[in-house]
XYZ file of C-alpha atoms in Angstrom:
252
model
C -4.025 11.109 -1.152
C -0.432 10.627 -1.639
C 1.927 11.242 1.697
C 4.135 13.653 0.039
C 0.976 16.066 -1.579
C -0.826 16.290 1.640
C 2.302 17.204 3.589
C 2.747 19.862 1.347
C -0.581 20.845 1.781
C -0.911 20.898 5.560
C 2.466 22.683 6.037
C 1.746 25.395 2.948
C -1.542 25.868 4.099
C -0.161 26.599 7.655
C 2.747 28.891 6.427
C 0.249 30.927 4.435
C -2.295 31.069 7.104
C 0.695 32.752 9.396
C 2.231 34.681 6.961
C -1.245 36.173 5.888
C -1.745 36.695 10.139
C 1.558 38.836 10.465
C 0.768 40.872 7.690
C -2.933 41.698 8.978
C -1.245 42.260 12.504
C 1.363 44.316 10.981
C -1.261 46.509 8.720
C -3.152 47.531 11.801
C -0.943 47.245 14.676
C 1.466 50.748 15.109
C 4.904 49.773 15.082
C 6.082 51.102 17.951
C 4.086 49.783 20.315
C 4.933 46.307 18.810
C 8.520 47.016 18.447
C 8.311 47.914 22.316
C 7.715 44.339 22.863
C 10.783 42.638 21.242
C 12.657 42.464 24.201
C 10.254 41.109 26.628
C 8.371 38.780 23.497
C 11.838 38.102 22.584
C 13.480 36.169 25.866
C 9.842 34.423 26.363
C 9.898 33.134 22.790
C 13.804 31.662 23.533
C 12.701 29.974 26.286
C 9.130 28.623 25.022
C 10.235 27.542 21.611
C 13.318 26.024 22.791
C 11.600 23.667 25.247
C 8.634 22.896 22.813
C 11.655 22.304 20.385
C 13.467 19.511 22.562
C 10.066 17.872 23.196
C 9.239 17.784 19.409
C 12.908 16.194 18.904
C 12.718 13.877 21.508
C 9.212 12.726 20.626
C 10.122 12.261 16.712
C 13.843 10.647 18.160
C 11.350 8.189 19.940
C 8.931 7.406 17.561
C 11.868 6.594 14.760
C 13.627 4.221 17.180
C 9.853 2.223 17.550
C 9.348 2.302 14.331
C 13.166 0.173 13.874
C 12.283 -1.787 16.949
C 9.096 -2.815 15.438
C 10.577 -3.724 11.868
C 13.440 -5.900 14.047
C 10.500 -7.488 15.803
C 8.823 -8.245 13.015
C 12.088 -10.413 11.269
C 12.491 -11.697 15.009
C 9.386 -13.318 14.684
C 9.775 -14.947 11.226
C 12.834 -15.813 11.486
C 12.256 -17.874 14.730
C 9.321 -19.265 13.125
C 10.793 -20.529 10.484
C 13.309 -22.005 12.977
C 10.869 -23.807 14.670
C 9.778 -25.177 11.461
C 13.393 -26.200 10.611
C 14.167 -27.841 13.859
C 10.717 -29.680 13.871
C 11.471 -31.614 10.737
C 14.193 -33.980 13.007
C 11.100 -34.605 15.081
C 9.088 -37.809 14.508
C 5.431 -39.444 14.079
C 5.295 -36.277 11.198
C 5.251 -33.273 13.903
C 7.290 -31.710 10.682
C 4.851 -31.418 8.437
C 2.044 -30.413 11.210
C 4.272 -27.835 12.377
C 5.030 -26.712 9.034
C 1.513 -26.050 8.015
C 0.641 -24.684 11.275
C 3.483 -22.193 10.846
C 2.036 -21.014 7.013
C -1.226 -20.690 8.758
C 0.017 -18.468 11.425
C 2.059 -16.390 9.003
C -1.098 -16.343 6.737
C -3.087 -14.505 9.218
C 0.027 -12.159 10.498
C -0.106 -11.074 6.560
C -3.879 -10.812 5.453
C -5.603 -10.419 8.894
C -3.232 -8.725 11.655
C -0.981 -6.268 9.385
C -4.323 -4.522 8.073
C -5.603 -4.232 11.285
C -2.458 -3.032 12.944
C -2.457 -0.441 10.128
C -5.586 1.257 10.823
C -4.950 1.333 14.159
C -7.508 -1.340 15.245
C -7.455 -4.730 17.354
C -5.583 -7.668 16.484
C -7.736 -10.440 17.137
C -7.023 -13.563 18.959
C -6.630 -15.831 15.897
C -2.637 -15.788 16.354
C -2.329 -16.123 19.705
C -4.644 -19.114 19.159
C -2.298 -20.614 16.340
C 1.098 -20.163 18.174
C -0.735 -22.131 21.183
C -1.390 -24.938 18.393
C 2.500 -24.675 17.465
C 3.693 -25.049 21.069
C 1.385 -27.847 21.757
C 2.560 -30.285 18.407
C 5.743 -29.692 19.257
C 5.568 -30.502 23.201
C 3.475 -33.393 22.001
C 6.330 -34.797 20.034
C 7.768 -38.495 20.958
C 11.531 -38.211 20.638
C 13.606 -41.639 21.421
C 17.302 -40.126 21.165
C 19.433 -37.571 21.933
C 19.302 -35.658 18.682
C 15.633 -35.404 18.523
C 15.807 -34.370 22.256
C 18.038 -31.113 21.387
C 16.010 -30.868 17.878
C 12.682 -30.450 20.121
C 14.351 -28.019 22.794
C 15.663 -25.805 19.848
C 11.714 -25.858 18.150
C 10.416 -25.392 21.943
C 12.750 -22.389 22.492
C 12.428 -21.071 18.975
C 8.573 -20.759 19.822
C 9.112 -18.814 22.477
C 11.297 -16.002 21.197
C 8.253 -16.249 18.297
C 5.971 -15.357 21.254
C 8.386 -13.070 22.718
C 8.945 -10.802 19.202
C 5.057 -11.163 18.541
C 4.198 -9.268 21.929
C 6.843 -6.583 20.930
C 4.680 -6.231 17.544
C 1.484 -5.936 19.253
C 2.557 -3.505 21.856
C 4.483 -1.984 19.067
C 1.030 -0.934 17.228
C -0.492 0.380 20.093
C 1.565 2.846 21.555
C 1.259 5.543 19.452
C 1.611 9.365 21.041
C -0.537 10.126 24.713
C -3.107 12.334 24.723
C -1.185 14.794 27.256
C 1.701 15.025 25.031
C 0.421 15.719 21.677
C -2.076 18.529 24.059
C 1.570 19.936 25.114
C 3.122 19.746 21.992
C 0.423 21.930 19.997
C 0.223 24.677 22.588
C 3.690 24.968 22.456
C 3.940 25.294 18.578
C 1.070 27.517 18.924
C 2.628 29.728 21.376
C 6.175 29.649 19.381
C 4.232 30.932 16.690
C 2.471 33.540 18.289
C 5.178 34.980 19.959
C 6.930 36.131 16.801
C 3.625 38.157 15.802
C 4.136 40.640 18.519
C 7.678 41.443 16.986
C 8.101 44.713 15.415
C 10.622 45.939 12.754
C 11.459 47.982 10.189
C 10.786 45.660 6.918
C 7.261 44.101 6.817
C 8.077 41.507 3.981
C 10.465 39.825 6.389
C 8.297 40.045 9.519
C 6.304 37.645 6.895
C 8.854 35.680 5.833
C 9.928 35.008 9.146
C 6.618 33.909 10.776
C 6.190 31.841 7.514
C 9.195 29.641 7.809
C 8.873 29.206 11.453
C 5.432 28.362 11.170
C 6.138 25.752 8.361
C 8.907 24.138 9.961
C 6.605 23.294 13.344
C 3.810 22.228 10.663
C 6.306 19.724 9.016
C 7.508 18.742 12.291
C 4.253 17.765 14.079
C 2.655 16.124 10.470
C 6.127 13.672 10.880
C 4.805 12.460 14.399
C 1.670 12.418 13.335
C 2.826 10.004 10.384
C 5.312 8.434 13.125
C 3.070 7.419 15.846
C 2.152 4.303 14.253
C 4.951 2.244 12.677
C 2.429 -0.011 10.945
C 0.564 2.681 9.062
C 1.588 6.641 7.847
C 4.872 7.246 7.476
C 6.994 4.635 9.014
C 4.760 2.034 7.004
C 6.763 -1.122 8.516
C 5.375 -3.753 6.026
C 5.236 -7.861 6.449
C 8.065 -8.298 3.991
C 9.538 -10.865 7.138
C 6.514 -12.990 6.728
C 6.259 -13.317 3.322
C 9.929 -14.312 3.406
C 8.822 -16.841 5.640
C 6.279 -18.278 3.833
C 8.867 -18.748 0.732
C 10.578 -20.527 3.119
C 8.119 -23.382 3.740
C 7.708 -24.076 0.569
């Protein structure tokens, strides 16, 4: 189901499901007894929804910046494997060529193996790992009989390892996601900013409804964009292997 449509159908569905909950409390509830509970309802609502409000931002806040960090990674990672590639070609006894087809290999499985796993949230196997050993080692293995070649196989060597470095950041990029204890925290605390509101009491029913509606779509919008979030690969954020395929142009 498209992103958009069931957004609007987990946050209308919410809204209505409040709205419809004020009204019912409002039918059967006397007014004054609820409107004898805006003060007190009122100064616990300010402070609950206010810190469930700063948690929400600073989860969301969090979860955009990983979702960047993770794209960055992700051209880190091409881009210093095609630099390896590059510097390898100086290299003799045609390490070039092997390190070139070892590097479309690699990026081959980053593309049809590791980004759909990564998506749906599920191991990456060891396949890559395996493959950027193989890099490493045909380049280390490399003869070189001047200086040239020696700074050409330094530059491959350290090119490797930023490679390694930006492919860790991926990997611990799709697993992170949102713990257990604060997703628990943030839904009681929605939960109770909404159900403060229906102990208000007031004059005009209609925007008693209206009220509770909004507030209650807002938080529903809110928590479906760190649901969408938590995984840059997949959802929302839907980081995509555009820096690999790049790469793979690249090679030829």
């Amino acid at each position: 189901m498209n992103l958009y449509l069931l957004s609007a159908l987990w946050v209308g569905g919410a809204a209505i499901g409040a709205a419809v909950l004020a009204y019912l409390i409002r039918r059967f509830w006397a007014h004054e007894e609820r409107a004898r509970n805006n003060e007190a309802a009122g100064q616990v609502f300010t402070i609950v929804a206010g810190l469930n409000a700063v948690l929400m931002a600073f989860v969301l806040i969090a979860l955009f910046d990983a979702a960047k960090e993770a794209d960055d990674a992700s051209y880190r990672e091409a881009d210093g494997l095609v630099a390896a590639a590059w510097a390898s070609d100086s290299l003799p006894a045609g390490t070039g060529e092997q390190v070139r087809a070892l590097a479309r290999a690699y990026a081959t499985t980053v593309i049809n193996d590791e980004w759909p796993r990564m998506s749906g949230g599920t191991a990456v196997p060891s396949t890559g790992w395996s493959q950027l050993d193989r890099l490493r080692q045909a380049v280390a293995r490399a003869q070189v009989d001047d200086e040239w070649q020696v700074e050409r196989k330094t530059e491959a060597a350290h090119q490797l390892w930023l490679v390694y470095e930006a492919r860790q950041d991926r990997l611990d990029a799709a697993g992170s996601g949102v713990d257990a204890v604060v997703w628990f925290t943030l839904l009681l605390g929605s939960v109770l900013s909404i159900g403060l509101p229906l102990l208000f009491g007031g004059p005009s029913v209609r925007a008693h409804v209206i009220i509770v509606g909004t507030l209650t779509a807002t938080i529903a919008l809110l928590l479906y964009a760190t649901y969408q979030m938590q995984n840059p690969f997949g959802g929302g954020a839907d980081v995509d292997p555009g820096a690999f395929r790049a790469a793979l142009e690249r090679f030829g």
